[in-house]
Short mmCIF file of C-alpha atoms (C1' of nucleotides) in Angstrom, two decimals:
data_model
loop_
_atom_site.label_atom_id
_atom_site.label_comp_id
_atom_site.label_asym_id
_atom_site.label_seq_id
_atom_site.Cartn_x
_atom_site.Cartn_y
_atom_site.Cartn_z
CA MET S 1 93.85 166.25 1.08
CA GLY S 2 91.69 165.39 3.45
CA ALA S 3 89.32 168.22 4.14
CA THR S 4 85.47 167.23 2.91
CA LYS S 5 84.85 168.43 -0.65
CA THR S 6 81.92 170.25 0.36
CA ALA S 7 81.18 171.53 -3.24
CA LEU S 8 80.17 168.11 -5.03
CA PHE S 9 76.86 168.42 -3.03
CA SER S 10 74.08 169.87 -2.77
CA LYS S 11 73.06 172.79 0.16
CA LYS S 12 70.37 170.42 1.43
CA GLN S 13 73.10 166.87 1.70
CA ASN S 14 75.95 169.50 3.28
CA GLU S 15 73.40 170.65 5.58
CA LEU S 16 72.77 167.30 6.85
CA ALA S 17 76.05 166.05 7.55
CA SER S 18 76.83 169.06 9.61
CA MET S 19 73.44 168.16 11.19
CA ALA S 20 74.40 164.63 11.03
CA LYS S 21 77.78 166.00 12.60
CA ALA S 22 76.84 168.13 15.43
CA ILE S 23 75.76 164.60 16.74
CA ALA S 24 77.62 162.47 16.47
CA HIS S 25 79.40 162.43 19.59
CA PRO S 26 78.49 160.34 23.05
CA ALA S 27 79.16 163.72 25.18
CA ARG S 28 76.86 165.90 23.14
CA ILE S 29 73.94 163.21 22.80
CA ALA S 30 74.05 163.85 26.56
CA ILE S 31 74.43 166.68 26.88
CA LEU S 32 70.91 167.17 25.03
CA GLN S 33 69.36 164.48 26.70
CA GLN S 34 70.38 166.14 29.81
CA LEU S 35 68.87 168.73 28.25
CA VAL S 36 66.05 167.28 27.30
CA SER S 37 65.42 165.38 29.53
CA ALA S 38 65.98 169.11 32.63
CA ASN S 39 63.54 170.26 29.89
CA THR S 40 64.78 173.32 31.75
CA CYS S 41 68.15 175.81 31.91
CA ILE S 42 70.90 173.83 33.19
CA CYS S 43 73.61 175.37 34.75
CA GLY S 44 76.68 174.77 34.92
CA ASP S 45 76.11 171.36 36.49
CA LEU S 46 76.81 169.54 32.84
CA VAL S 47 80.67 169.26 33.51
CA GLU S 48 79.88 167.07 37.36
CA GLU S 49 77.17 164.79 35.30
CA LEU S 50 79.09 164.29 32.62
CA GLY S 51 83.55 162.72 33.57
CA LEU S 52 85.11 165.23 31.09
CA ALA S 53 86.67 168.00 31.79
CA GLN S 54 85.13 171.22 32.21
CA PRO S 55 87.32 173.08 28.69
CA THR S 56 86.23 169.13 26.75
CA ILE S 57 82.26 170.41 28.01
CA SER S 58 82.52 173.54 27.04
CA GLN S 59 84.24 172.41 23.62
CA HIS S 60 81.15 170.47 22.61
CA LEU S 61 78.66 172.85 24.29
CA LYS S 62 80.37 175.31 21.88
CA GLU S 63 80.16 173.21 19.26
CA LEU S 64 75.71 172.65 19.44
CA LYS S 65 76.05 176.40 20.05
CA GLN S 66 76.76 176.48 15.91
CA ALA S 67 74.80 174.18 15.07
CA GLY S 68 72.21 175.58 16.59
CA ILE S 69 70.66 173.22 18.02
CA ILE S 70 71.06 174.80 21.99
CA GLN S 71 71.74 177.90 23.58
CA GLY S 72 72.97 179.93 26.08
CA THR S 73 72.20 182.86 28.29
CA VAL S 74 74.51 184.43 31.07
CA GLU S 75 72.95 184.16 34.31
CA GLY S 76 75.63 186.41 37.00
CA THR S 77 78.87 183.95 36.94
CA SER S 78 77.65 180.70 35.00
CA VAL S 79 75.90 180.16 31.93
CA CYS S 80 72.51 178.65 31.18
CA TYR S 81 71.89 176.01 28.66
CA CYS S 82 68.72 175.09 27.21
CA ILE S 83 67.22 173.30 23.61
CA ASN S 84 66.32 175.61 20.58
CA PRO S 85 63.03 174.50 20.15
CA LEU S 86 63.41 175.56 16.83
CA ILE S 87 66.16 173.98 15.74
CA TRP S 88 64.94 171.28 17.28
CA ASN S 89 62.10 170.90 15.52
CA LYS S 90 64.07 171.56 12.24
CA TYR S 91 66.60 168.94 12.76
CA ARG S 92 63.74 166.62 13.55
CA ALA S 93 61.64 167.29 10.87
CA LEU S 94 64.96 166.59 8.21
CA PHE S 95 65.98 163.87 9.90
CA ASN S 96 62.60 161.94 9.37
CA SER S 97 62.18 163.35 5.94
CA PHE S 98 65.82 162.07 4.67
CA PHE S 99 64.98 158.21 6.66
CA VAL S 100 61.12 158.34 5.56
CA ALA S 101 62.27 157.54 2.10
CA VAL S 102 62.47 153.37 2.74
CA LYS S 103 59.19 153.45 4.39
CA SER S 104 57.44 151.95 1.78
CA LEU S 105 60.07 148.69 0.62
CA ASP S 106 60.18 147.38 4.32
CA ALA S 107 60.41 144.41 2.91
CA GLY S 108 63.48 142.51 2.09
CA GLY S 109 65.84 144.43 0.13
CA CYS S 110 66.86 143.34 -3.31
CA CYS S 111 70.33 142.08 -2.76
CA MET J 1 94.09 161.37 24.00
CA GLY J 2 92.53 162.14 20.79
CA ALA J 3 89.95 159.09 20.87
CA THR J 4 86.40 159.64 22.80
CA LYS J 5 85.80 158.52 25.33
CA THR J 6 82.98 155.88 24.66
CA ALA J 7 83.14 154.40 28.19
CA LEU J 8 81.75 157.42 29.86
CA PHE J 9 78.32 156.73 28.02
CA SER J 10 75.63 154.07 27.58
CA LYS J 11 75.83 152.43 24.49
CA LYS J 12 72.87 153.84 23.36
CA GLN J 13 74.36 156.95 24.52
CA ASN J 14 77.74 155.55 21.65
CA GLU J 15 74.73 153.31 19.10
CA LEU J 16 73.55 156.89 18.25
CA ALA J 17 76.73 158.95 18.38
CA SER J 18 77.61 156.61 16.16
CA MET J 19 74.94 155.98 13.62
CA ALA J 20 75.10 159.73 13.71
CA LYS J 21 78.41 159.46 12.69
CA ALA J 22 77.88 156.66 10.19
CA ILE J 23 75.46 159.62 8.12
CA ALA J 24 77.64 162.55 9.05
CA HIS J 25 78.98 162.84 5.30
CA PRO J 26 77.74 164.73 2.56
CA ALA J 27 78.64 162.32 0.09
CA ARG J 28 77.76 158.80 1.94
CA ILE J 29 74.55 160.72 2.11
CA ALA J 30 74.38 161.24 -1.47
CA ILE J 31 75.49 157.67 -2.02
CA LEU J 32 71.98 156.50 0.22
CA GLN J 33 69.65 158.89 -1.43
CA GLN J 34 71.31 157.28 -4.87
CA LEU J 35 70.44 153.58 -3.67
CA VAL J 36 66.66 155.05 -2.18
CA SER J 37 65.98 156.74 -5.28
CA ALA J 38 67.00 153.86 -7.86
CA ASN J 39 64.61 151.37 -5.48
CA THR J 40 67.30 148.78 -6.48
CA CYS J 41 70.90 147.37 -6.69
CA ILE J 42 73.05 150.50 -7.94
CA CYS J 43 75.76 148.52 -9.62
CA GLY J 44 78.43 150.79 -10.33
CA ASP J 45 77.61 154.02 -11.60
CA LEU J 46 77.62 156.28 -8.33
CA VAL J 47 81.32 156.91 -8.93
CA GLU J 48 80.37 158.82 -12.00
CA GLU J 49 77.11 161.07 -9.88
CA LEU J 50 79.19 162.25 -7.60
CA GLY J 51 82.13 163.43 -8.17
CA LEU J 52 84.66 162.10 -5.76
CA ALA J 53 87.34 159.65 -7.42
CA GLN J 54 87.53 155.70 -6.66
CA PRO J 55 88.84 154.74 -4.23
CA THR J 56 87.16 157.60 -2.00
CA ILE J 57 83.18 156.41 -2.90
CA SER J 58 84.70 152.68 -2.24
CA GLN J 59 85.52 153.52 1.15
CA HIS J 60 82.68 155.74 1.82
CA LEU J 61 80.74 152.26 1.09
CA LYS J 62 82.80 150.86 2.98
CA GLU J 63 81.90 152.43 6.41
CA LEU J 64 77.84 152.59 5.28
CA LYS J 65 78.38 148.83 5.14
CA GLN J 66 80.51 148.17 8.31
CA ALA J 67 77.21 150.35 10.20
CA GLY J 68 75.29 147.85 9.19
CA ILE J 69 72.83 150.32 6.26
CA ILE J 70 73.14 148.76 3.43
CA GLN J 71 74.82 145.63 2.20
CA GLY J 72 76.52 145.08 -1.67
CA THR J 73 76.56 141.64 -3.50
CA VAL J 74 78.93 140.82 -5.98
CA GLU J 75 77.45 140.50 -9.52
CA GLY J 76 80.34 139.41 -12.04
CA THR J 77 82.86 141.77 -12.16
CA SER J 78 81.05 144.45 -10.24
CA VAL J 79 78.76 145.06 -7.15
CA CYS J 80 75.23 146.16 -6.68
CA TYR J 81 74.60 148.26 -4.26
CA CYS J 82 71.29 148.27 -1.50
CA ILE J 83 69.73 149.90 1.04
CA ASN J 84 69.54 147.16 4.16
CA PRO J 85 65.87 148.21 4.56
CA LEU J 86 65.77 146.63 8.38
CA ILE J 87 68.72 148.68 9.58
CA TRP J 88 67.41 151.48 8.10
CA ASN J 89 64.10 151.52 9.75
CA LYS J 90 66.47 151.19 12.69
CA TYR J 91 68.25 154.44 12.53
CA ARG J 92 64.95 156.19 11.09
CA ALA J 93 62.73 155.20 14.34
CA LEU J 94 66.26 155.32 16.94
CA PHE J 95 66.84 158.86 15.24
CA ASN J 96 62.85 159.73 15.51
CA SER J 97 62.85 158.55 19.28
CA PHE J 98 65.38 160.92 20.01
CA PHE J 99 64.07 164.51 18.30
CA VAL J 100 60.58 162.88 19.21
CA ALA J 101 60.94 164.18 23.45
CA VAL J 102 61.36 167.76 22.92
CA LYS J 103 57.58 167.34 20.99
CA SER J 104 55.76 169.27 23.97
CA LEU J 105 57.26 172.48 23.73
CA ASP J 106 57.17 173.24 20.68
CA ALA J 107 56.95 177.36 22.13
CA GLY J 108 59.86 179.66 22.36
CA GLY J 109 62.21 177.87 25.10
CA CYS J 110 63.21 178.68 28.06
CA CYS J 111 65.76 181.30 28.19
"C1'" DA Z 1 91.61 196.51 46.49
"C1'" DT Z 2 91.40 190.61 47.02
"C1'" DA Z 3 89.44 186.18 46.69
"C1'" DC Z 4 86.72 182.99 44.90
"C1'" DT Z 5 83.36 181.03 41.61
"C1'" DT Z 6 82.22 179.51 37.24
"C1'" DA Z 7 82.69 179.51 32.21
"C1'" DA Z 8 85.62 180.41 28.19
"C1'" DT Z 9 90.10 180.59 25.49
"C1'" DT Z 10 95.04 178.63 24.09
"C1'" DG Z 11 97.94 176.01 23.13
"C1'" DC Z 12 99.01 171.07 22.35
"C1'" DA Z 13 99.53 166.22 21.51
"C1'" DA Z 14 97.24 161.75 20.51
"C1'" DT Z 15 93.83 160.60 17.25
"C1'" DA Z 16 89.72 159.96 13.46
"C1'" DT Z 17 89.06 161.61 8.89
"C1'" DT Z 18 88.91 162.54 4.27
"C1'" DA Z 19 90.85 162.06 -0.26
"C1'" DC Z 20 93.29 160.13 -4.13
"C1'" DG Z 21 97.82 157.23 -6.76
"C1'" DA Z 22 98.84 153.15 -7.28
"C1'" DT Z 23 98.80 148.68 -6.81
"C1'" DA Z 24 96.33 144.60 -6.16
"C1'" DA Z 25 92.17 140.66 -6.38
"C1'" DA Z 26 89.00 138.83 -9.18
"C1'" DG Z 27 86.13 138.14 -12.95
"C1'" DC Z 28 85.31 137.69 -18.37
"C1'" DA Z 29 86.55 138.08 -23.05
"C1'" DA Z 30 89.00 137.64 -26.71
"C1'" DT R 1 97.75 133.05 -22.19
"C1'" DT R 2 96.74 138.04 -22.74
"C1'" DG R 3 93.78 141.84 -22.15
"C1'" DC R 4 89.68 144.49 -20.43
"C1'" DT R 5 86.31 146.26 -17.27
"C1'" DT R 6 85.38 146.81 -12.54
"C1'" DT R 7 86.26 147.24 -7.30
"C1'" DA R 8 89.31 146.42 -2.78
"C1'" DT R 9 93.10 147.27 -0.03
"C1'" DC R 10 97.21 149.79 0.04
"C1'" DG R 11 99.98 153.78 1.41
"C1'" DT R 12 100.78 158.35 2.37
"C1'" DA R 13 99.20 164.05 2.90
"C1'" DA R 14 96.29 167.16 4.55
"C1'" DT R 15 93.10 167.33 7.43
"C1'" DA R 16 89.64 167.23 11.51
"C1'" DT R 17 88.00 166.22 15.77
"C1'" DT R 18 88.79 164.83 20.38
"C1'" DG R 19 90.79 165.82 25.47
"C1'" DC R 20 93.35 168.34 28.86
"C1'" DA R 21 96.49 171.73 31.22
"C1'" DA R 22 97.12 176.03 32.10
"C1'" DT R 23 95.09 180.03 31.35
"C1'" DT R 24 92.13 184.06 31.12
"C1'" DA R 25 87.96 187.01 31.11
"C1'" DA R 26 83.98 187.94 33.69
"C1'" DG R 27 81.21 187.90 37.71
"C1'" DT R 28 80.09 187.61 42.89
"C1'" DA R 29 81.63 188.38 46.80
"C1'" DT R 30 84.05 190.38 50.78
#
DNA sequence: ATACTTAATTGCAATATTACGATAAAGCAA
DNA sequence: TTGCTTTATCGTAATATTGCAATTAAGTAT
């Protein structure tokens, strides 16, 4: 055992869970925030901003790329990264529709 | 190595990451959806709904409780769980404020 | 060609997560 | 009390994640 039993759950549930997993690390949050605040492609200087080693950053970038939420284009020797706004908006919409469900019972809960 | 270097990141970044981690599993998504749709306390029958063993469900419930997003009250032999609306709304607000940042550039991105 | 720069990949160690059988704890019923 | 029900915890195995040194790959320069 040890592996998640994805077969037990719906496609939507697995999708939302893996989206959450994509941002479930402070380094990946930090990377995304940098890309968002810069609002342009960022080439390389992510390694100096965060305090992690270059292979570690590269690995986190790979995960974010696989999740689709960022994209990278080769620019000579370096690689430029930026947010993929389509996927970003998809994330926003799905998280929002998940959390909006409880809007009604703002009171004290039931127990 | 192997442990996340939380000291490198801001409190907000670590908080958002751990919030994401709390829902980064389809079983925990499923549990939360059940609690939301029921809109009342649910005693025990979570084990039959999902296809996981009782200790596994109990462990996921513990994680959700530690994240604060659900609460459980003992009701005789069984335990009743429900959403904690305060924390739930906090999650909603923080995820929303994270994702809302890119609203402007709905176009094609920059690379 | 050689040297340099930048990023990805490999390989490995440390730690974390997921899952469940076995057991324990806590309440209720006879 | 004993037995039953329900949930939590313990212990352990399988798998996943995190992090980085070392290396590779791929481009630019000289």
